CSV table of N, CA and C in Angstrom, one decimal:
chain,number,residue,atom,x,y,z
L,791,UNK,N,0.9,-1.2,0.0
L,791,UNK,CA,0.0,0.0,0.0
L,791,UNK,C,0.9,1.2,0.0
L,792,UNK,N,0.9,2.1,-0.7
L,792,UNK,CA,1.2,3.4,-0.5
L,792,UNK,C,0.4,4.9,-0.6
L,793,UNK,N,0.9,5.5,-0.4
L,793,UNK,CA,-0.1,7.1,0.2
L,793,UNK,C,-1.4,7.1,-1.2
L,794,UNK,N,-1.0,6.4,-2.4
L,794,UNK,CA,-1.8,7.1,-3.4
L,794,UNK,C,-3.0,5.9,-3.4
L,795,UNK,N,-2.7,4.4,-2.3
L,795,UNK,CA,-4.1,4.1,-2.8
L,795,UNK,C,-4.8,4.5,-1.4
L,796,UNK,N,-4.6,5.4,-0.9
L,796,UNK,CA,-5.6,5.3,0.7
L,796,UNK,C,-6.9,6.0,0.4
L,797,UNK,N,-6.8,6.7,-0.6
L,797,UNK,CA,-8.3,7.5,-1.1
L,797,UNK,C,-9.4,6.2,-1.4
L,798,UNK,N,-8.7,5.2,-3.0
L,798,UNK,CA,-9.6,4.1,-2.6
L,798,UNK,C,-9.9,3.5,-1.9
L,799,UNK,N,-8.8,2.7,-0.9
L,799,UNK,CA,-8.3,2.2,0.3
L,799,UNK,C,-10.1,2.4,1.0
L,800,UNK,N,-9.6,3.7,1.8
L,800,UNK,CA,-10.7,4.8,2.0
L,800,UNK,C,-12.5,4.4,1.7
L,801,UNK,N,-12.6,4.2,1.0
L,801,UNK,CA,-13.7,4.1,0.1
L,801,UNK,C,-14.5,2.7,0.4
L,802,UNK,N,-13.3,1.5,0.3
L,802,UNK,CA,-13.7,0.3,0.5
L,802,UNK,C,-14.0,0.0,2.2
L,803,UNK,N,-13.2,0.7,2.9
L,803,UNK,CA,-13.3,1.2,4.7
L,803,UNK,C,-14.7,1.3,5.2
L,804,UNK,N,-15.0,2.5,4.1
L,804,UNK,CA,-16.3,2.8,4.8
L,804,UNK,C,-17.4,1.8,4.3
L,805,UNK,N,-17.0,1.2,3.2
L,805,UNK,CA,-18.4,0.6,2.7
L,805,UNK,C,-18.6,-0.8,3.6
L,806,UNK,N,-17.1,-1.1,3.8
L,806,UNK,CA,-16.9,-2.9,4.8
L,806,UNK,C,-17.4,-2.2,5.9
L,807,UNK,N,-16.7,-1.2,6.7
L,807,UNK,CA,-17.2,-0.8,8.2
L,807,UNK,C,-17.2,0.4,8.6
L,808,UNK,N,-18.6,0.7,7.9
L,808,UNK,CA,-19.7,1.7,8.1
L,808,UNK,C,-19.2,2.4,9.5
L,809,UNK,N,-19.7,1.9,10.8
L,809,UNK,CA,-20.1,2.2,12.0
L,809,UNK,C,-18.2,2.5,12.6
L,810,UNK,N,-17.0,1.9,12.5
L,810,UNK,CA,-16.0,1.9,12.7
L,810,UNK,C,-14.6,2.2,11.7
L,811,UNK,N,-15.5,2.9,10.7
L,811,UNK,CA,-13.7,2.9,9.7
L,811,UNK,C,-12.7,3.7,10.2
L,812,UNK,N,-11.6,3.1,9.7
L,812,UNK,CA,-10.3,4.4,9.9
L,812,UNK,C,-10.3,5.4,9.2
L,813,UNK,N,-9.8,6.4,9.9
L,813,UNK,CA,-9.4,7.9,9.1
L,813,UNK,C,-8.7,8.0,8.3
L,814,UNK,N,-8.3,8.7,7.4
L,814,UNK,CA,-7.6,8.8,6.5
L,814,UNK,C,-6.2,9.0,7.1
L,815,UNK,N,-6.1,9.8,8.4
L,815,UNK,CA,-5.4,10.2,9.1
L,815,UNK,C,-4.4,9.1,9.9
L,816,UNK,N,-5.5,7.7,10.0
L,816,UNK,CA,-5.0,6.6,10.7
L,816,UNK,C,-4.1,6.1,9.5
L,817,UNK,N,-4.9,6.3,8.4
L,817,UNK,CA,-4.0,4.9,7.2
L,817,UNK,C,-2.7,5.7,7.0
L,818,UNK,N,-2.4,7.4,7.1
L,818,UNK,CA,-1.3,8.2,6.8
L,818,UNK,C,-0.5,7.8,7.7
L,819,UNK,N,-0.8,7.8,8.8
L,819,UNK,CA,0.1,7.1,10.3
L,819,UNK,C,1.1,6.2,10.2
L,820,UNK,N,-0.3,4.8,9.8
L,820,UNK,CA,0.3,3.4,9.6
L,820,UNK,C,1.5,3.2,8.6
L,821,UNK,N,1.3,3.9,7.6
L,821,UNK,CA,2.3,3.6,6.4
L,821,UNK,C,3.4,4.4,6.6
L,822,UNK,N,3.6,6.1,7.4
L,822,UNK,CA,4.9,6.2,7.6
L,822,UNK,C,5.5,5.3,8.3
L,823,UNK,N,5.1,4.6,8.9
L,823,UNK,CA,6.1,3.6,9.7
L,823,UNK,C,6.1,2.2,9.1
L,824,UNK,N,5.9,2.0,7.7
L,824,UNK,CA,5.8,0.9,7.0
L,824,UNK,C,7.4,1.2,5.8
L,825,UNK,N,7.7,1.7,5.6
L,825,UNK,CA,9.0,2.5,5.1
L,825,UNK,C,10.5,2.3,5.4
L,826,UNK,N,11.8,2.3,4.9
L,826,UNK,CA,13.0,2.1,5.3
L,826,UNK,C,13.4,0.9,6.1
L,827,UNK,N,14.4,1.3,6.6
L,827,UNK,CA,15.1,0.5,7.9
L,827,UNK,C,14.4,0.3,9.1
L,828,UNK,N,13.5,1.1,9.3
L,828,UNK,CA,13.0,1.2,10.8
L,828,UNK,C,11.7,0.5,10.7
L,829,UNK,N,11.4,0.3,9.4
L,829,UNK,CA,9.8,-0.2,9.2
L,829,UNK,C,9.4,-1.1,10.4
L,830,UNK,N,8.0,-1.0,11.0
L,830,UNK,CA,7.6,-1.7,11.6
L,830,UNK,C,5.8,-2.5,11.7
L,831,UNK,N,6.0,-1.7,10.0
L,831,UNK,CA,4.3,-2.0,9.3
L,831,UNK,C,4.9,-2.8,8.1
L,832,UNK,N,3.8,-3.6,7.6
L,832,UNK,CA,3.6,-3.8,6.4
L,832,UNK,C,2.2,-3.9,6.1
L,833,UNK,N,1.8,-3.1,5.2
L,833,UNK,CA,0.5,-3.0,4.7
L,833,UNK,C,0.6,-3.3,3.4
L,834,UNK,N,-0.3,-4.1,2.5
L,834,UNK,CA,-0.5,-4.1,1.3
L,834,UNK,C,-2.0,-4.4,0.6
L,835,UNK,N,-2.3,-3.9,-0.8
L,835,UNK,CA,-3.5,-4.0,-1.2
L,835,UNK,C,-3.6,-4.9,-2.3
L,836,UNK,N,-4.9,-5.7,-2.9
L,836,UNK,CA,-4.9,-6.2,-3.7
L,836,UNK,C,-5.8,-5.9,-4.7
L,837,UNK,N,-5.8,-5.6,-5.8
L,837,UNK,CA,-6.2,-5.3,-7.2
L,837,UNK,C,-7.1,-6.0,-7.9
L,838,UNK,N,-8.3,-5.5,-8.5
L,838,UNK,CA,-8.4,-6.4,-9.7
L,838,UNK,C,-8.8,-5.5,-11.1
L,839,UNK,N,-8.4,-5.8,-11.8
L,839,UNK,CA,-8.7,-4.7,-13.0
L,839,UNK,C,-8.6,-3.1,-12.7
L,840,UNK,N,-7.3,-2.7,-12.2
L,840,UNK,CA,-7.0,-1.5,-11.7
L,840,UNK,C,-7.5,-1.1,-10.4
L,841,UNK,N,-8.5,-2.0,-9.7
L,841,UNK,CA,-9.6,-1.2,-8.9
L,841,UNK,C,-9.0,-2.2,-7.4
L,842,UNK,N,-8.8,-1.5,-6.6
L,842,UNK,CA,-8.6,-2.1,-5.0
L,842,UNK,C,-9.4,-2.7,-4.4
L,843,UNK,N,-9.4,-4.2,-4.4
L,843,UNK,CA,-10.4,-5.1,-3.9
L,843,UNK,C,-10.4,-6.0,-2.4
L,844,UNK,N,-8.8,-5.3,-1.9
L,844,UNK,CA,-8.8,-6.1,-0.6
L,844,UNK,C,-7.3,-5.0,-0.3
L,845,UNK,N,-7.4,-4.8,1.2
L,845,UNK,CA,-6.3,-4.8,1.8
L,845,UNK,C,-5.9,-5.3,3.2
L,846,UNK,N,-4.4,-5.4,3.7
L,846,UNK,CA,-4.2,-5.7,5.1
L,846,UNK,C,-2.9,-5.1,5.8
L,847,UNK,N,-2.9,-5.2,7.0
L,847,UNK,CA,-1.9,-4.6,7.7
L,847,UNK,C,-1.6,-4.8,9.1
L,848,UNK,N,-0.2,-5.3,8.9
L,848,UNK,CA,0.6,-5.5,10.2
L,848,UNK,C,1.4,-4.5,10.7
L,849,UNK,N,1.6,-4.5,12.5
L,849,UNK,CA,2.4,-4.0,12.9
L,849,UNK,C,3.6,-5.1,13.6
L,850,UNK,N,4.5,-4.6,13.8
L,850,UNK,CA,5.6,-5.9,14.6
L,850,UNK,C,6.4,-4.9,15.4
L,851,UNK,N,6.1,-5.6,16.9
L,851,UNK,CA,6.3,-4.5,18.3
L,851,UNK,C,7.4,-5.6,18.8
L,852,UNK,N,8.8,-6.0,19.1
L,852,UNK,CA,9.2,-6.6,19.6
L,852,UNK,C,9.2,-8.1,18.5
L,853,UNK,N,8.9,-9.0,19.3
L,853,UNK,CA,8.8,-10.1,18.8
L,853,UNK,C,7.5,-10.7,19.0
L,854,UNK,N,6.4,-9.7,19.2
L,854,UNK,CA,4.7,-9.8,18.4
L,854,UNK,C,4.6,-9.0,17.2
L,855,UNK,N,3.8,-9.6,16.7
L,855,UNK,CA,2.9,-8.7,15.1
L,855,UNK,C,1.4,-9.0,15.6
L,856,UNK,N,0.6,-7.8,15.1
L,856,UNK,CA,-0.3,-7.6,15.7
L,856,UNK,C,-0.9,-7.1,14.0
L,857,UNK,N,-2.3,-8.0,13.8
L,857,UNK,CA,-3.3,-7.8,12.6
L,857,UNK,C,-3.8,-6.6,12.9
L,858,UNK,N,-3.4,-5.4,12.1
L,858,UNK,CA,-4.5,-4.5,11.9
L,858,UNK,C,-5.7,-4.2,11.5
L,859,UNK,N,-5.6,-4.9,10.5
L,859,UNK,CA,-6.8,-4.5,9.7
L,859,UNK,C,-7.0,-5.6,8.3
L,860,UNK,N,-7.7,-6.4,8.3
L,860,UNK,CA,-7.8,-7.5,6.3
L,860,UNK,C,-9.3,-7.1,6.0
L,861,UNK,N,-10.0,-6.6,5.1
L,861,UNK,CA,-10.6,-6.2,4.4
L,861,UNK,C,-10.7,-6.6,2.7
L,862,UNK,N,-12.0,-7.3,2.4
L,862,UNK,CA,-12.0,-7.8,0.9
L,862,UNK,C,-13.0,-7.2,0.8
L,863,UNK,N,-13.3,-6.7,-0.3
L,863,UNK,CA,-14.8,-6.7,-1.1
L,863,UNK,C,-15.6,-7.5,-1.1
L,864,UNK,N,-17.1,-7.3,-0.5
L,864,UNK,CA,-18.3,-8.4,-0.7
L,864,UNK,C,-18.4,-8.9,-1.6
L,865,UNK,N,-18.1,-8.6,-3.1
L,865,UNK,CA,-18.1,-9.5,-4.3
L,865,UNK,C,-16.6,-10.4,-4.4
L,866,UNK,N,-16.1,-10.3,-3.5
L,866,UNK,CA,-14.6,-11.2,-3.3
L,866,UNK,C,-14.7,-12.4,-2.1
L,867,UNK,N,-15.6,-12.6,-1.8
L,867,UNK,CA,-15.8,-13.3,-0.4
L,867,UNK,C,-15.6,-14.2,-0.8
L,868,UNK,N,-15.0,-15.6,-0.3
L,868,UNK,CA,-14.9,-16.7,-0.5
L,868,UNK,C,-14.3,-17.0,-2.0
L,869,UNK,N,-13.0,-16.0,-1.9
L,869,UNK,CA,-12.9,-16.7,-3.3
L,869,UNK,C,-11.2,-16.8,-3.0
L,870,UNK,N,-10.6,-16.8,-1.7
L,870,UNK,CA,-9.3,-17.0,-1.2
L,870,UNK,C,-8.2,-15.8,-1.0
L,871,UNK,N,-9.4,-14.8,-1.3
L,871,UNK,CA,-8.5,-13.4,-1.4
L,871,UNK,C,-8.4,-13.0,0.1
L,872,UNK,N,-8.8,-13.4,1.1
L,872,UNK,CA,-8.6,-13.4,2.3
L,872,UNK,C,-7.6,-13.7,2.9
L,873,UNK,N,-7.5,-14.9,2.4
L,873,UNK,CA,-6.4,-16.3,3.4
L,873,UNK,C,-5.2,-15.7,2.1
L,874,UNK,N,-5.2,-15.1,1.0
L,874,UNK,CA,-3.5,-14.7,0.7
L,874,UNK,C,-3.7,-13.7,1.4
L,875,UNK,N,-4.5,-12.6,1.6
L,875,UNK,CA,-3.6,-11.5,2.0
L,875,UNK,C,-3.4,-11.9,3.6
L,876,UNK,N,-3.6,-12.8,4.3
L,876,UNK,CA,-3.3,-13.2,5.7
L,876,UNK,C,-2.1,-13.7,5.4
L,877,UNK,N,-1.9,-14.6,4.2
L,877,UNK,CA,-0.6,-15.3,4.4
L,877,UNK,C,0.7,-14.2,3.9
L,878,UNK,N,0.1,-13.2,3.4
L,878,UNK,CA,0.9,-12.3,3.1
L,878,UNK,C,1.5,-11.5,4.4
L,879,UNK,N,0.5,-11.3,5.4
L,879,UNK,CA,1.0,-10.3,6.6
L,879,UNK,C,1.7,-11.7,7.7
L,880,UNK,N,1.4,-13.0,7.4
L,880,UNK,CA,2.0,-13.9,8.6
L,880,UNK,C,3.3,-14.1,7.5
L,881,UNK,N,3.5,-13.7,6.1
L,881,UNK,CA,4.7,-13.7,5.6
L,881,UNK,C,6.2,-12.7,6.3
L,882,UNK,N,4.7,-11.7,6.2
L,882,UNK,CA,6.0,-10.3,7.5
L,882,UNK,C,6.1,-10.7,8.5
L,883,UNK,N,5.0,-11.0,9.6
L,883,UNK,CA,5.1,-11.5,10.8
L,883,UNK,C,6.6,-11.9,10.8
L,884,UNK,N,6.8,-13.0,9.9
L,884,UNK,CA,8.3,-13.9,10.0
L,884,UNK,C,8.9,-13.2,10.2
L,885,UNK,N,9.4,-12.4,8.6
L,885,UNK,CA,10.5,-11.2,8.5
L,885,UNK,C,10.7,-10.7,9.3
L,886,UNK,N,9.6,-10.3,10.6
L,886,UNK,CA,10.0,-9.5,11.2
L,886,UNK,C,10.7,-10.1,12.6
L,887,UNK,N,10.6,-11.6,12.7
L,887,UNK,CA,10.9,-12.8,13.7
L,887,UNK,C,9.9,-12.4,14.8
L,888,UNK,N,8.4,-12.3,14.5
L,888,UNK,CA,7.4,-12.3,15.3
L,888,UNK,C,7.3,-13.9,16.2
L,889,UNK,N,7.3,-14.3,17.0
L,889,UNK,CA,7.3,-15.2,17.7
L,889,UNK,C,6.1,-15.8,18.0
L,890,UNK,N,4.9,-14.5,17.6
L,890,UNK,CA,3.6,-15.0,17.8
L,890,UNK,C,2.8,-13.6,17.4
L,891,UNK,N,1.4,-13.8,16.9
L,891,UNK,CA,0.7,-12.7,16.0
L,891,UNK,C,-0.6,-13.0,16.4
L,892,UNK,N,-1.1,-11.4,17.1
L,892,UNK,CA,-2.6,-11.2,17.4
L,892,UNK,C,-3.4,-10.6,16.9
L,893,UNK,N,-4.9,-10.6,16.8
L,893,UNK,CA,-5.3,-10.4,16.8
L,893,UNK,C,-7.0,-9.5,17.3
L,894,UNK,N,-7.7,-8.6,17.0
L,894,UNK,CA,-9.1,-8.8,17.6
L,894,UNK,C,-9.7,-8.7,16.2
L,895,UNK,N,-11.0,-9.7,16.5
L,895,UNK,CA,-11.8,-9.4,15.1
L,895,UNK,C,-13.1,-9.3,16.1
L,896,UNK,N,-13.9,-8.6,15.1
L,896,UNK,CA,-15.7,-8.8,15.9
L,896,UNK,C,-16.0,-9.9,15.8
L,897,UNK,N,-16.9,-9.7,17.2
L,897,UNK,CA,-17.7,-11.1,17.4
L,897,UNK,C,-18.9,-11.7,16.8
L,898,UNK,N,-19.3,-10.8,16.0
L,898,UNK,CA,-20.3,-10.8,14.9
L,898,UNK,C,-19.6,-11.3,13.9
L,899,UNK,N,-18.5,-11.2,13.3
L,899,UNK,CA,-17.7,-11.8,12.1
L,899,UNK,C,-17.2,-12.7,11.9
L,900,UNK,N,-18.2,-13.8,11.9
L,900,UNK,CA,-18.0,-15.1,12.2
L,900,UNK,C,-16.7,-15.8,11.0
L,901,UNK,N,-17.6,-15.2,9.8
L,901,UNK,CA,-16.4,-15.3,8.5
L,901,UNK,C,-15.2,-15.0,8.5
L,902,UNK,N,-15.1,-13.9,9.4
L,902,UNK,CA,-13.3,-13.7,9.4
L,902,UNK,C,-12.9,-14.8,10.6
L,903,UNK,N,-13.6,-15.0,11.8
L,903,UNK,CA,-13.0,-16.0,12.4
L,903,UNK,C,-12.7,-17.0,12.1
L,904,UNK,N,-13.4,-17.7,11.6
L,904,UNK,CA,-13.5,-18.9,10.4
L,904,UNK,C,-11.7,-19.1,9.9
L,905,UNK,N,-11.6,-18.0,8.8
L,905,UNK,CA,-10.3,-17.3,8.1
L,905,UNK,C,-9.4,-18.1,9.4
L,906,UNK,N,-9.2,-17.0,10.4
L,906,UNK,CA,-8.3,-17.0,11.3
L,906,UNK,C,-7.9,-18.4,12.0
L,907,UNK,N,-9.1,-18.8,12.0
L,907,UNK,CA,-8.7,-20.1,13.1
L,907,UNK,C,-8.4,-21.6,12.2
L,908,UNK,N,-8.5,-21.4,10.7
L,908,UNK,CA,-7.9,-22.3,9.2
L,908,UNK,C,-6.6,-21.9,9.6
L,909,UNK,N,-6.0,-20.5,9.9
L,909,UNK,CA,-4.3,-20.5,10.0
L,909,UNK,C,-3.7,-20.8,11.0
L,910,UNK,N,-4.6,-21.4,12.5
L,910,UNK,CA,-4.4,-21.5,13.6
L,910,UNK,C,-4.4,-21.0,15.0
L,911,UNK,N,-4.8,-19.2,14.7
L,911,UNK,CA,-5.6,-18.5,15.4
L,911,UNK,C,-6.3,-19.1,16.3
L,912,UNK,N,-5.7,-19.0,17.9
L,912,UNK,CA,-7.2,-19.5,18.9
L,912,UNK,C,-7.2,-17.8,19.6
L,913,UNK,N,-8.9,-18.5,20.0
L,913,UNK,CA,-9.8,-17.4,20.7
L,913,UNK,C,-8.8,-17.6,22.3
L,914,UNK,N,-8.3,-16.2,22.7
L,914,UNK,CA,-7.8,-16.2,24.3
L,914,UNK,C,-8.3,-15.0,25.0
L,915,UNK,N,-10.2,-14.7,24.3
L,915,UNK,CA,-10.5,-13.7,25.5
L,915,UNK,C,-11.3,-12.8,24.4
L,916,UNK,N,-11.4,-11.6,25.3
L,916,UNK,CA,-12.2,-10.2,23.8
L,916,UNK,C,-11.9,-9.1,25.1
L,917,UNK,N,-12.3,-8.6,24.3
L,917,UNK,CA,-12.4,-7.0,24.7
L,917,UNK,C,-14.0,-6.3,24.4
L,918,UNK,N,-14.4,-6.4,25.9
L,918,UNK,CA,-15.6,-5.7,25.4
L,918,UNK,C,-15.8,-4.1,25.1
L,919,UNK,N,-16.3,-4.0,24.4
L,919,UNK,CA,-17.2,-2.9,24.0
L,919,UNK,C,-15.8,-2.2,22.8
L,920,UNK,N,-14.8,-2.7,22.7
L,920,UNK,CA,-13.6,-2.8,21.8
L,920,UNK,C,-13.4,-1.8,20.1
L,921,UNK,N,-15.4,-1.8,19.5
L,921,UNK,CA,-15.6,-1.3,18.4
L,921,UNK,C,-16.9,-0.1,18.5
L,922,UNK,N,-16.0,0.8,18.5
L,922,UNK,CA,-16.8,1.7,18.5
L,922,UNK,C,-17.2,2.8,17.6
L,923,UNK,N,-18.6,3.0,17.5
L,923,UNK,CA,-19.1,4.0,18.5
L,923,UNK,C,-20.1,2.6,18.5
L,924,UNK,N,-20.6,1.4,18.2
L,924,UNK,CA,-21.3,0.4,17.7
L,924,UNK,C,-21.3,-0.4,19.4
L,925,UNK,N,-19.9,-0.6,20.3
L,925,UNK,CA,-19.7,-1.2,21.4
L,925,UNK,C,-20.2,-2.5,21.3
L,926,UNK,N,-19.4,-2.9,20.2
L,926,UNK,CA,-18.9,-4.4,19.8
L,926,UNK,C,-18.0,-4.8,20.2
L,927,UNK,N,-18.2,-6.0,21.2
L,927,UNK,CA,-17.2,-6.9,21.7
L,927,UNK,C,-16.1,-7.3,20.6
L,928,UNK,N,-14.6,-7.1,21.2
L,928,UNK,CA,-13.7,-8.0,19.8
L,928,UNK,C,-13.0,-9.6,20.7
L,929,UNK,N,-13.7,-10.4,19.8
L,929,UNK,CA,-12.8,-12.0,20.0
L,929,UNK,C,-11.2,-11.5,19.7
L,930,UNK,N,-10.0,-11.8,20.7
L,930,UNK,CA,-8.9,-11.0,20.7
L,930,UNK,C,-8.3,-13.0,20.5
L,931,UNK,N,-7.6,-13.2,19.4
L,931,UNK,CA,-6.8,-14.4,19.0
L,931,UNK,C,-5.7,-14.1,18.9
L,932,UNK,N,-4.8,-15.8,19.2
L,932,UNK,CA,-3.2,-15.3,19.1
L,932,UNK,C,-3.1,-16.7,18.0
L,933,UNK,N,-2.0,-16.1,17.2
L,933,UNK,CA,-1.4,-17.7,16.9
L,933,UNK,C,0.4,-17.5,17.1
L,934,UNK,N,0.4,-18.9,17.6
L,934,UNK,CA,2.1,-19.3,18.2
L,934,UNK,C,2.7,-19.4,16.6
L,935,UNK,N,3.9,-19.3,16.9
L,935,UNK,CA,5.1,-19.4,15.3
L,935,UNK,C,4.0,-19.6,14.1
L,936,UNK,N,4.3,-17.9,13.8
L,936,UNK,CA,3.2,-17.8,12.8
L,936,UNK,C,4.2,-18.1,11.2
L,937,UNK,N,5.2,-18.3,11.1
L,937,UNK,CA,6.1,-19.1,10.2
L,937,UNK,C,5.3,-20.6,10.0
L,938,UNK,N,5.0,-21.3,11.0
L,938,UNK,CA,4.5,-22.5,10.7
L,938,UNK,C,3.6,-22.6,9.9
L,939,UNK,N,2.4,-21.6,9.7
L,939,UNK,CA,1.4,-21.0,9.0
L,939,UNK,C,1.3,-20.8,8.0
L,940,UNK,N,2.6,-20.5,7.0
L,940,UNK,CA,2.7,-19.7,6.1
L,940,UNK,C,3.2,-21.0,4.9
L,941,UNK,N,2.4,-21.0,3.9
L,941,UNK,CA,3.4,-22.1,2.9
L,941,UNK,C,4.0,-21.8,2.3
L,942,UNK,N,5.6,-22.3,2.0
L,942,UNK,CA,6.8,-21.7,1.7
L,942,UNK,C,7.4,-21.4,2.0
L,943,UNK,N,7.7,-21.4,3.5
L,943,UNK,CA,8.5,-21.1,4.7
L,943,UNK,C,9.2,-22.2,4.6
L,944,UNK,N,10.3,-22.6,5.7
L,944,UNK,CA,10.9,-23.7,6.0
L,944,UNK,C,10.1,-24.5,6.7
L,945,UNK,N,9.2,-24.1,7.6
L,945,UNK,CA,8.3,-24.6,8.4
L,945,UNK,C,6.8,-24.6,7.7
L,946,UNK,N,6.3,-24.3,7.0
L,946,UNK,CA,4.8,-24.0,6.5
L,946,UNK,C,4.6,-24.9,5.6
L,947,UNK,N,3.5,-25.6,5.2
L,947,UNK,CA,3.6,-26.8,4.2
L,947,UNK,C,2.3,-26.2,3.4
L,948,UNK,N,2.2,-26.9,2.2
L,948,UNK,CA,1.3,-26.4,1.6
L,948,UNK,C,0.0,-26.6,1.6
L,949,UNK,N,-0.2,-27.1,2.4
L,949,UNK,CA,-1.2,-28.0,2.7
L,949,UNK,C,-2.7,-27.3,3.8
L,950,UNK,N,-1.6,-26.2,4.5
L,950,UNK,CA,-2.4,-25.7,5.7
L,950,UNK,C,-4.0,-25.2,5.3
L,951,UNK,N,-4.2,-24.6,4.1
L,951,UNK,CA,-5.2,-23.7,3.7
L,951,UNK,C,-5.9,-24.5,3.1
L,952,UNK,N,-5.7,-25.5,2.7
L,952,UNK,CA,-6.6,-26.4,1.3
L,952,UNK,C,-8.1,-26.5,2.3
């Protein structure tokens, strides 16, 4: 992702999460610190016919990475654009020698839980009232060696997602 897709970016935000999107202000944030040597984001979007149909984004604090944000288009659901751009941020996770990678998703979003818990994401709790202004509980998941996860790692087999 970079500064010129956040307007689309933007657009798709509000249409997935009406009651909770980020600011433009937040996605400006995230990606200065996705940049250089110091980087400590990786965010990326995915395309189809010029037009931005999914994005996601990690942070990596130490030796956690923490899911920001995965977002697909309703006409993209179930078609695996999810589970790459997951395997894309537990691809950073590694790079970054995350040791383990969390999570909150709503507790209403059974579909992305679903997602999460095929890579090996367990439920360790929520956070209530977490999404606001809506004061939606978030299911807060962790997964251990998020390398093991990923296929094409030394550790990750191809097999995980089928």
């Amino acid at each position: 992702m970079r500064w010129w897709d956040i307007d689309p970016v933007l657009e798709l935000e509000r249409r997935l999460f009406p009651e909770d999107a980020w600011s433009r202000g937040m996605f400006w944030s995230e990606l200065a610190h996705a940049r250089g040597p110091q980087a400590t984001r990786r965010y990326l979007v995915a395309e189809q016919g010029g037009r931005i149909v999914g994005y996601a984004g990690l942070v990596a604090s130490g030796d956690q990475g923490d899911v920001q944000t995965i977002a697909v288009a309703g006409e993209y659901w179930g078609s695996g654009l999810g589970s790459r751009l997951l395997t894309e941020l537990l691809r950073a996770a590694t790079a970054f020698e995350c040791a383990e990678v969390m999570l909150e998703c709503r507790v209403d979003n059974v579909r992305a839980q679903k997602l999460y818990e095929r890579f090996g994401f367990e439920p360790i709790g929520f956070r209530r009232g977490y999404y606001q202004p809506g004061n939606v509980d978030a299911l807060v998941m962790r997964l251990t060696d998020p390398s093991a996860s990923v296929p094409g790692t030394d550790r990750g087999t191809e097999n995980n997602h089928a």
